[in-house]
């Protein structure tokens, strides 16, 4: 876990020093919680983390039970938030298309969305770049922090660690050396050399920090949102891990059920105890009458335990987890083979997740629109209030989170085209009937080639007609 401690930084004003110290305090305060959330997302939860001290033996405390529920809760929702670029008109649309391609925003958004749901928020930072014109980067709360300004309804200031961990084996000792501080009028690049931090100031005209959060499930008390892996969800994961551990231990005992022999001689007892496994797997178990009592030895076996209580408890916990996260019951591994769920029933179960994805797209869409406006202002080197109406109208586009089949969307596209003839010649029509952007470009190029060939044929026919006349 990384801890930020700047001490005295050369080149900062008194206000900026206070902001930096406040941000470092916020960052350090949240790191322990962020570590826990990442632990549950990656599935690195041991029995020592969940043991109640009743049924699980202490010798198994370091054992890890494979559980991907935390990752599933995050990824299933993130996968339905499919950012598809920006739409607009004129030069503004062309500018954003170039920025999306140069910054690989489609792929970066997918990663950022997972971080947002894992921690509750993610931060986008912007900076001028000679090659890209504007560089856009995303930072999770594991490498960034911000202070909220309730009066302005936006970030007051923020910081982001720019240099990253060189390798996973250095995570325990790694210390950042480049940190950016974002204020209303500047980006300050803080660099550490020999334990001394210095600041390099890059002023801007934006009038607000070049940092914008994408926030999931925010409230008035938590303006930076809440994680999908909140405490109640983590408790259900703990419960599931305990169930699997108990079921595994019970299965070990059921594999070798307890047997007993009564009325043995001392020699017979020593022979059995000296090699219990041999006696267990032996096909024949022989013994003689006990000469001291005159009784024949009696063999017996205790009743086997049942795994059914563990299975029932697992189903109950999975149902609770499904209700808490909006996942379908099949997403958490519960399948009823005796009465399979119909496709309509599965679609109905996924409606909760679709509604969550629509909410996610709405909140992220507002953030992406602000990011697009700041990016265009950086490209033109103007304040936000000097953007044109065309630049302000640029907005993000998301694919349908319900992810309907191609047959459904194609049928809808054909019906729309029958009412609006011009719709059939648009890229949107081709997208709805199942073609991606690469296919659309090939189709348009080939259609243009065919029209060119037809035009040449028509011209040639006209020339031949004139020669004959």
Tab-separated table of C-alpha atoms in Angstrom, residues 92-291:
chain	number	residue	atom	x	y	z
A	92	UNK	CA	-16.170	19.311	-33.770
A	93	UNK	CA	-17.181	15.731	-34.584
A	94	UNK	CA	-13.994	15.214	-36.610
A	95	UNK	CA	-11.863	16.573	-33.754
A	96	UNK	CA	-13.463	14.215	-31.232
A	97	UNK	CA	-13.121	11.252	-33.596
A	98	UNK	CA	-9.378	11.931	-33.795
A	99	UNK	CA	-9.080	12.315	-30.007
A	100	UNK	CA	-10.990	9.091	-29.398
A	101	UNK	CA	-8.721	7.193	-31.786
A	102	UNK	CA	-5.491	8.810	-30.553
A	103	UNK	CA	-6.248	8.203	-26.884
A	104	UNK	CA	-7.807	4.770	-27.495
A	105	UNK	CA	-10.796	5.977	-25.498
A	106	UNK	CA	-13.067	3.041	-26.350
A	107	UNK	CA	-10.662	0.567	-24.746
A	108	UNK	CA	-9.635	2.946	-21.967
A	109	UNK	CA	-13.267	3.617	-21.043
A	110	UNK	CA	-13.907	-0.113	-20.619
A	111	UNK	CA	-11.009	-0.341	-18.144
A	112	UNK	CA	-12.020	2.868	-16.386
A	113	UNK	CA	-15.600	1.653	-16.001
A	114	UNK	CA	-14.412	-1.426	-14.100
A	115	UNK	CA	-12.300	0.732	-11.796
A	116	UNK	CA	-15.264	3.063	-11.267
A	117	UNK	CA	-17.547	0.226	-10.182
A	118	UNK	CA	-14.837	-1.386	-8.080
A	119	UNK	CA	-13.996	1.745	-6.071
A	120	UNK	CA	-17.028	4.008	-6.622
A	121	UNK	CA	-15.368	6.512	-8.962
A	122	UNK	CA	-12.547	7.036	-11.429
A	123	UNK	CA	-10.866	10.284	-12.495
A	124	UNK	CA	-10.124	11.493	-16.015
A	125	UNK	CA	-7.279	13.995	-16.426
A	126	UNK	CA	-6.498	16.095	-19.501
A	127	UNK	CA	-3.328	17.766	-20.723
A	128	UNK	CA	-2.029	19.360	-23.922
A	129	UNK	CA	0.040	16.997	-26.042
A	130	UNK	CA	2.091	17.873	-29.157
A	131	UNK	CA	1.207	14.643	-30.955
A	132	UNK	CA	-2.356	13.958	-29.782
A	133	UNK	CA	-3.233	17.640	-29.220
A	134	UNK	CA	-4.977	16.550	-26.006
A	135	UNK	CA	-4.052	13.557	-23.874
A	136	UNK	CA	-6.819	11.958	-21.803
A	137	UNK	CA	-5.917	9.525	-19.027
A	138	UNK	CA	-7.980	7.680	-16.410
A	139	UNK	CA	-6.848	7.157	-12.813
A	140	UNK	CA	-8.445	4.907	-10.217
A	141	UNK	CA	-8.674	5.989	-6.539
A	142	UNK	CA	-5.716	3.647	-5.957
A	143	UNK	CA	-3.524	6.238	-7.724
A	144	UNK	CA	-5.482	9.487	-7.341
A	145	UNK	CA	-7.606	11.609	-5.016
A	146	UNK	CA	-9.803	14.713	-5.201
A	147	UNK	CA	-11.683	17.168	-3.005
A	148	UNK	CA	-15.330	17.909	-3.778
A	149	UNK	CA	-16.684	21.460	-3.937
A	150	UNK	CA	-20.363	21.312	-3.023
A	151	UNK	CA	-20.947	24.964	-3.912
A	152	UNK	CA	-19.651	24.557	-7.475
A	153	UNK	CA	-20.865	20.966	-7.874
A	154	UNK	CA	-17.517	19.741	-9.192
A	155	UNK	CA	-13.967	18.869	-8.156
A	156	UNK	CA	-12.214	21.651	-6.233
A	157	UNK	CA	-8.732	20.182	-6.738
A	158	UNK	CA	-7.156	16.797	-7.272
A	159	UNK	CA	-3.945	14.819	-7.619
A	160	UNK	CA	-2.900	11.833	-9.700
A	161	UNK	CA	0.176	9.636	-9.466
A	162	UNK	CA	1.698	9.610	-12.947
A	163	UNK	CA	4.559	7.122	-12.646
A	164	UNK	CA	3.268	3.584	-12.217
A	165	UNK	CA	4.496	0.491	-10.391
A	166	UNK	CA	7.314	-1.056	-12.477
A	167	UNK	CA	6.479	-4.619	-11.470
A	168	UNK	CA	4.104	-6.394	-9.094
A	169	UNK	CA	6.964	-7.626	-6.904
A	170	UNK	CA	7.782	-3.997	-5.988
A	171	UNK	CA	4.286	-3.120	-4.756
A	172	UNK	CA	5.284	-3.313	-1.105
A	173	UNK	CA	8.186	-0.868	-1.377
A	174	UNK	CA	7.212	1.326	-4.328
A	175	UNK	CA	7.061	5.086	-3.812
A	176	UNK	CA	5.793	7.510	-6.472
A	177	UNK	CA	8.168	10.083	-7.943
A	178	UNK	CA	5.875	12.050	-10.298
A	179	UNK	CA	2.539	13.422	-9.082
A	180	UNK	CA	0.287	15.946	-10.832
A	181	UNK	CA	-1.664	18.504	-8.792
A	182	UNK	CA	-4.744	19.897	-10.566
A	183	UNK	CA	-6.114	23.320	-9.576
A	184	UNK	CA	-8.463	25.861	-11.156
A	185	UNK	CA	-5.694	27.672	-13.030
A	186	UNK	CA	-2.741	25.262	-13.359
A	187	UNK	CA	-1.414	21.735	-13.525
A	188	UNK	CA	1.570	21.416	-11.211
A	189	UNK	CA	3.945	18.538	-11.949
A	190	UNK	CA	5.552	17.448	-8.674
A	191	UNK	CA	8.814	15.535	-9.042
A	192	UNK	CA	10.810	13.850	-6.277
A	193	UNK	CA	14.595	13.762	-6.487
A	194	UNK	CA	16.684	12.551	-3.546
A	195	UNK	CA	13.672	12.869	-1.272
A	196	UNK	CA	12.970	16.521	-2.216
A	197	UNK	CA	9.798	17.474	-4.083
A	198	UNK	CA	9.790	20.320	-6.597
A	199	UNK	CA	6.877	21.746	-8.581
A	200	UNK	CA	6.767	22.726	-12.247
A	201	UNK	CA	3.798	24.967	-13.054
A	202	UNK	CA	1.746	24.681	-16.275
A	203	UNK	CA	-0.919	27.390	-16.294
A	204	UNK	CA	-4.181	26.964	-18.218
A	205	UNK	CA	-7.274	29.037	-19.023
A	206	UNK	CA	-9.959	26.466	-18.228
A	207	UNK	CA	-11.153	28.085	-14.997
A	208	UNK	CA	-11.513	24.678	-13.337
A	209	UNK	CA	-9.232	21.668	-12.701
A	210	UNK	CA	-8.399	19.564	-15.759
A	211	UNK	CA	-9.817	16.604	-13.888
A	212	UNK	CA	-13.323	15.126	-14.087
A	213	UNK	CA	-14.741	12.166	-12.130
A	214	UNK	CA	-16.965	9.380	-13.418
A	215	UNK	CA	-19.045	8.439	-10.376
A	216	UNK	CA	-21.244	5.431	-9.629
A	217	UNK	CA	-24.163	5.559	-7.202
A	218	UNK	CA	-23.391	8.930	-5.609
A	219	UNK	CA	-25.369	10.375	-2.701
A	220	UNK	CA	-25.377	13.748	-0.970
A	221	UNK	CA	-23.159	12.331	1.761
A	222	UNK	CA	-20.914	10.445	-0.685
A	223	UNK	CA	-20.408	12.713	-3.723
A	224	UNK	CA	-17.666	10.421	-5.072
A	225	UNK	CA	-20.003	7.443	-5.160
A	226	UNK	CA	-20.115	3.991	-3.628
A	227	UNK	CA	-18.467	0.774	-4.703
A	228	UNK	CA	-20.317	-2.228	-6.085
A	229	UNK	CA	-18.254	-4.204	-3.556
A	230	UNK	CA	-19.741	-2.490	-0.517
A	231	UNK	CA	-19.696	-4.098	2.905
A	232	UNK	CA	-22.995	-5.983	2.557
A	233	UNK	CA	-21.848	-7.574	-0.716
A	234	UNK	CA	-18.475	-8.510	0.774
A	235	UNK	CA	-20.271	-10.168	3.718
A	236	UNK	CA	-22.172	-12.411	1.288
A	237	UNK	CA	-18.894	-13.344	-0.407
A	238	UNK	CA	-17.477	-14.227	3.036
A	239	UNK	CA	-20.535	-16.392	3.672
A	240	UNK	CA	-20.083	-18.206	0.374
A	241	UNK	CA	-16.410	-18.900	1.083
A	242	UNK	CA	-17.273	-20.367	4.507
A	243	UNK	CA	-19.917	-22.609	2.913
A	244	UNK	CA	-17.485	-23.937	0.315
A	245	UNK	CA	-14.820	-24.533	2.986
A	246	UNK	CA	-17.267	-26.393	5.235
A	247	UNK	CA	-18.562	-28.429	2.280
A	248	UNK	CA	-14.995	-29.322	1.265
A	249	UNK	CA	-14.158	-30.486	4.772
A	250	UNK	CA	-17.422	-32.437	5.009
A	251	UNK	CA	-16.671	-34.121	1.689
A	252	UNK	CA	-13.255	-35.216	2.993
A	253	UNK	CA	-14.938	-36.879	5.971
A	254	UNK	CA	-17.610	-38.422	3.762
A	255	UNK	CA	-14.907	-39.896	1.513
A	256	UNK	CA	-13.412	-41.717	4.496
A	257	UNK	CA	-16.384	-42.433	6.816
A	258	UNK	CA	-15.601	-43.288	10.430
A	259	UNK	CA	-15.509	-47.026	11.243
A	260	UNK	CA	-15.068	-48.831	14.507
A	261	UNK	CA	-13.997	-52.254	15.872
A	262	UNK	CA	-15.091	-53.437	19.319
A	263	UNK	CA	-13.716	-56.288	21.388
A	264	UNK	CA	-10.163	-56.408	19.958
A	265	UNK	CA	-7.144	-57.856	21.673
A	266	UNK	CA	-4.202	-55.595	22.408
A	267	UNK	CA	-2.223	-57.068	19.508
A	268	UNK	CA	-5.139	-56.603	17.102
A	269	UNK	CA	-5.607	-53.022	18.285
A	270	UNK	CA	-1.913	-52.245	17.727
A	271	UNK	CA	-2.048	-53.744	14.213
A	272	UNK	CA	-5.079	-51.652	13.244
A	273	UNK	CA	-3.752	-48.400	14.708
A	274	UNK	CA	-0.295	-48.802	13.160
A	275	UNK	CA	-1.691	-48.661	9.621
A	276	UNK	CA	-5.208	-47.239	9.536
A	277	UNK	CA	-5.230	-46.586	5.815
A	278	UNK	CA	-4.272	-50.199	4.980
A	279	UNK	CA	-7.080	-51.463	7.175
A	280	UNK	CA	-9.523	-49.046	5.527
A	281	UNK	CA	-8.785	-50.011	1.913
A	282	UNK	CA	-8.186	-53.730	2.588
A	283	UNK	CA	-10.629	-56.099	0.922
A	284	UNK	CA	-10.638	-58.547	3.875
A	285	UNK	CA	-10.564	-57.657	7.565
A	286	UNK	CA	-9.857	-60.728	9.741
A	287	UNK	CA	-9.623	-61.119	13.517
A	288	UNK	CA	-9.778	-63.908	16.110
A	289	UNK	CA	-11.804	-64.265	19.289
A	290	UNK	CA	-10.608	-62.223	22.230
A	291	UNK	CA	-9.196	-64.899	24.658
